[in-house]
Amino acid sequence: MDLKNIHSLSRFQRHTREHLARLKETGEPEVLTVHGQAEVVIQSVESYQRLLDLARNAAAIVGVQRGLMGMYAGTGEDAENAFVSLEEELGISPDTP
């Protein structure tokens, strides 16, 4: 986090357009302080969406890694049972096209 990206809430309120333009231009978040203490982080919608996408991708990678570890350890579930479990969990029929 760049120290230039730390601002007081009152400065943000006085110069909102300037902050919003910088957030959109740089994609970097800003920390807003109240009485000198960090209170909130603000960021553009685009950078927030990228953060969410990265978190989802990381969670998917962890899930795949766990599955592979289970498979190598012999504790995994075979594909047929896995699909049956998924169908039950999602409430779909195996005959559904």
Backbone as JSON, one array per atom type, in Angstrom:
{
  "sequence": "MDLKNIHSLSRFQRHTREHLARLKETGEPEVLTVHGQAEVVIQSVESYQRLLDLARNAAAIVGVQRGLMGMYAGTGEDAENAFVSLEEELGISPDTP",
  "N": [[0.86, -1.18, 0.0], [0.66, 2.1, -0.95], [1.83, 4.99, 0.64], [0.84, 7.36, -0.28], [-1.74, 6.84, -0.77], [-3.31, 7.08, 1.44], [-5.69, 8.82, 3.17], [-7.51, 11.4, 4.89], [-10.89, 11.06, 6.04], [-12.35, 13.42, 6.01], [-10.94, 14.93, 4.1], [-11.45, 13.39, 1.85], [-14.21, 13.79, 1.68], [-14.28, 16.5, 1.05], [-12.99, 16.55, -1.41], [-14.15, 14.73, -3.23], [-14.67, 14.1, -6.01], [-12.1, 14.25, -7.12], [-10.8, 12.15, -5.77], [-12.36, 9.95, -6.64], [-11.85, 9.99, -9.39], [-9.11, 9.39, -9.37], [-9.15, 6.84, -8.2], [-10.47, 5.36, -10.2], [-8.72, 5.74, -12.33], [-6.19, 4.7, -11.47], [-6.8, 2.24, -10.32], [-6.04, 1.46, -7.86], [-6.61, 0.92, -4.36], [-7.76, 3.14, -1.71], [-7.01, 4.2, 1.58], [-9.0, 5.41, 4.12], [-8.94, 7.64, 6.82], [-10.02, 8.23, 10.2], [-9.78, 10.51, 12.67], [-7.04, 10.09, 12.54], [-6.75, 7.34, 12.51], [-6.83, 4.37, 10.61], [-9.78, 3.54, 8.97], [-11.54, 2.76, 6.85], [-11.44, 1.13, 3.63], [-11.45, 2.16, 0.32], [-12.37, 1.57, -3.07], [-12.38, 1.35, -6.68], [-15.17, 0.14, -8.6], [-14.42, -1.58, -10.64], [-11.84, -2.48, -9.82], [-12.57, -3.74, -7.47], [-14.18, -5.8, -8.46], [-12.23, -7.26, -9.85], [-10.74, -8.12, -7.65], [-12.63, -9.78, -6.36], [-12.92, -11.72, -8.37], [-10.32, -12.81, -8.4], [-10.26, -13.9, -5.82], [-12.27, -15.86, -6.03], [-11.14, -17.49, -8.01], [-8.85, -18.35, -6.64], [-10.03, -19.83, -4.59], [-11.17, -21.87, -6.1], [-8.88, -23.1, -7.12], [-7.72, -24.04, -4.75], [-9.68, -25.9, -4.05], [-9.42, -27.76, -6.15], [-6.79, -28.59, -5.68], [-7.11, -29.81, -3.16], [-8.8, -31.9, -3.88], [-7.1, -33.34, -5.61], [-5.09, -34.05, -3.8], [-6.56, -35.72, -2.11], [-7.19, -37.71, -3.93], [-4.65, -38.75, -4.55], [-3.99, -39.68, -2.04], [-5.73, -41.68, -1.76], [-8.19, -41.26, -0.64], [-10.19, -40.08, -1.96], [-13.26, -39.62, -3.88], [-14.87, -41.75, -6.21], [-15.53, -40.99, -9.68], [-18.16, -41.59, -10.61], [-19.73, -41.78, -8.24], [-19.26, -39.2, -7.33], [-20.56, -37.63, -9.27], [-23.2, -38.46, -8.88], [-23.61, -37.52, -6.28], [-23.34, -34.75, -6.75], [-25.52, -34.33, -8.5], [-27.65, -34.9, -6.77], [-27.23, -32.94, -4.82], [-27.57, -30.61, -6.34], [-30.1, -30.97, -7.2], [-30.84, -32.11, -9.66], [-31.72, -34.24, -12.42], [-30.2, -37.21, -13.67], [-31.0, -37.7, -16.21], [-31.62, -35.31, -17.33], [-31.29, -33.17, -20.06]],
  "CA": [[0.0, 0.0, 0.0], [1.42, 3.33, -1.09], [1.43, 5.98, 1.65], [0.09, 8.42, -0.94], [-3.13, 6.4, -0.87], [-3.94, 7.19, 2.76], [-6.26, 10.16, 3.27], [-8.54, 11.56, 5.93], [-12.26, 11.03, 5.55], [-12.78, 14.79, 5.74], [-10.36, 15.33, 2.82], [-12.22, 12.67, 0.85], [-15.51, 14.45, 1.55], [-14.06, 17.79, 0.4], [-12.44, 16.37, -2.76], [-14.67, 13.42, -3.66], [-14.47, 13.87, -7.44], [-10.67, 14.0, -7.33], [-10.52, 10.79, -5.29], [-13.02, 8.98, -7.52], [-11.1, 9.95, -10.65], [-7.85, 8.68, -9.11], [-9.48, 5.43, -7.98], [-10.77, 4.76, -11.5], [-7.52, 5.8, -13.18], [-5.1, 3.84, -11.0], [-7.25, 0.92, -9.89], [-5.5, 1.21, -6.52], [-7.5, 1.33, -3.28], [-7.32, 4.19, -0.8], [-7.38, 4.04, 2.98], [-9.51, 6.65, 4.72], [-8.72, 7.66, 8.26], [-10.85, 9.06, 11.07], [-8.95, 10.86, 13.83], [-5.7, 9.53, 12.36], [-6.78, 5.88, 12.51], [-7.41, 3.77, 9.41], [-11.14, 3.08, 9.24], [-12.16, 2.09, 5.7], [-10.73, 1.07, 2.36], [-12.35, 2.38, -0.81], [-11.77, 1.23, -4.35], [-13.31, 1.42, -7.8], [-15.96, -1.07, -8.83], [-13.63, -2.48, -11.48], [-10.79, -3.14, -9.03], [-13.25, -4.64, -6.52], [-14.58, -6.99, -9.21], [-11.0, -8.05, -10.07], [-10.42, -8.75, -6.37], [-13.58, -10.89, -6.19], [-12.57, -12.77, -9.34], [-9.11, -13.46, -7.91], [-10.62, -14.71, -4.65], [-13.0, -17.05, -6.51], [-10.17, -18.36, -8.68], [-8.0, -18.95, -5.61], [-10.84, -20.85, -3.92], [-11.3, -23.0, -7.03], [-7.58, -23.77, -7.16], [-7.59, -24.77, -3.49], [-10.57, -27.05, -4.15], [-8.8, -28.74, -7.05], [-5.63, -29.14, -4.96], [-7.61, -30.74, -2.13], [-9.27, -33.09, -4.58], [-5.94, -34.1, -6.07], [-4.44, -34.63, -2.63], [-7.4, -36.83, -1.69], [-7.05, -38.78, -4.91], [-3.33, -39.37, -4.36], [-3.98, -40.36, -0.74], [-6.69, -42.77, -1.81], [-9.37, -40.94, 0.15], [-11.13, -39.38, -2.82], [-14.5, -40.28, -4.28], [-14.8, -42.05, -7.64], [-16.28, -40.04, -10.5], [-19.58, -41.94, -10.67], [-20.34, -41.35, -6.98], [-19.17, -37.74, -7.25], [-21.63, -37.08, -10.09], [-24.47, -38.74, -8.2], [-23.68, -36.57, -5.16], [-23.61, -33.43, -7.32], [-26.9, -34.3, -9.0], [-28.54, -34.81, -5.6], [-27.02, -31.63, -4.19], [-28.12, -29.56, -7.21], [-31.5, -31.27, -7.49], [-31.04, -32.38, -11.08], [-31.84, -35.65, -12.78], [-29.16, -37.61, -14.61], [-31.59, -37.74, -17.54], [-31.84, -33.94, -17.79], [-30.33, -32.85, -21.13]],
  "C": [[0.9, 1.23, 0.0], [0.91, 4.35, -0.06], [0.69, 7.15, 1.04], [-1.4, 8.09, -1.02], [-3.84, 6.38, 0.48], [-4.38, 8.64, 2.94], [-7.28, 10.2, 4.4], [-9.92, 11.52, 5.27], [-12.73, 12.44, 5.2], [-12.2, 15.3, 4.42], [-11.11, 14.65, 1.68], [-13.56, 13.37, 0.61], [-15.38, 15.79, 0.81], [-13.65, 17.64, -1.07], [-12.89, 15.03, -3.37], [-14.39, 13.15, -5.13], [-13.01, 13.54, -7.76], [-10.31, 12.57, -6.92], [-11.12, 9.74, -6.23], [-12.28, 8.86, -8.85], [-9.8, 9.16, -10.48], [-8.09, 7.18, -8.91], [-9.73, 4.72, -9.31], [-9.52, 4.69, -12.37], [-6.46, 4.79, -12.76], [-5.53, 2.42, -10.69], [-6.74, 0.54, -8.51], [-6.5, 1.65, -5.45], [-6.91, 2.49, -2.48], [-7.81, 3.85, 0.6], [-7.85, 5.4, 3.48], [-9.39, 6.54, 6.23], [-9.75, 8.55, 8.95], [-10.04, 9.26, 12.34], [-7.59, 10.17, 13.76], [-5.63, 8.01, 12.33], [-7.43, 5.37, 11.23], [-8.77, 3.19, 9.75], [-11.74, 2.29, 8.09], [-11.2, 2.08, 4.52], [-11.76, 1.28, 1.27], [-11.61, 2.02, -2.08], [-12.82, 1.32, -5.44], [-14.05, 0.09, -7.94], [-15.15, -2.07, -9.64], [-12.56, -3.2, -10.67], [-11.4, -4.08, -7.99], [-13.66, -5.92, -7.23], [-13.37, -7.87, -9.5], [-10.61, -8.79, -8.8], [-11.34, -9.94, -6.11], [-13.24, -12.04, -7.11], [-11.33, -13.53, -8.89], [-9.41, -14.37, -6.72], [-11.35, -15.98, -5.07], [-12.05, -18.03, -7.19], [-9.28, -19.07, -7.67], [-8.76, -20.06, -4.88], [-11.0, -22.08, -4.81], [-10.0, -23.79, -7.08], [-7.37, -24.6, -5.9], [-8.47, -26.02, -3.52], [-9.99, -28.15, -5.03], [-7.61, -29.39, -6.36], [-6.06, -30.14, -3.9], [-8.1, -32.03, -2.76], [-8.13, -33.96, -5.06], [-5.23, -34.77, -4.91], [-5.24, -35.83, -2.12], [-7.27, -38.02, -2.64], [-5.72, -39.51, -4.72], [-3.25, -40.14, -3.04], [-4.96, -41.54, -0.71], [-7.95, -42.52, -1.01], [-10.43, -40.23, -0.67], [-12.35, -40.22, -3.15], [-14.4, -40.58, -5.77], [-15.77, -41.15, -8.4], [-17.78, -40.34, -10.5], [-20.3, -41.48, -9.4], [-20.32, -39.83, -6.84], [-20.29, -37.1, -8.06], [-23.0, -37.32, -9.47], [-24.66, -37.76, -7.05], [-24.0, -35.17, -5.66], [-25.04, -33.31, -7.81], [-27.89, -34.17, -7.85], [-28.45, -33.43, -4.96], [-27.66, -30.51, -5.01], [-29.57, -29.8, -7.58], [-31.78, -31.5, -8.97], [-31.08, -33.88, -11.33], [-30.72, -36.0, -13.75], [-29.67, -37.65, -16.05], [-31.84, -36.36, -18.12], [-30.81, -33.61, -18.86], [-29.53, -31.61, -20.83]]
}
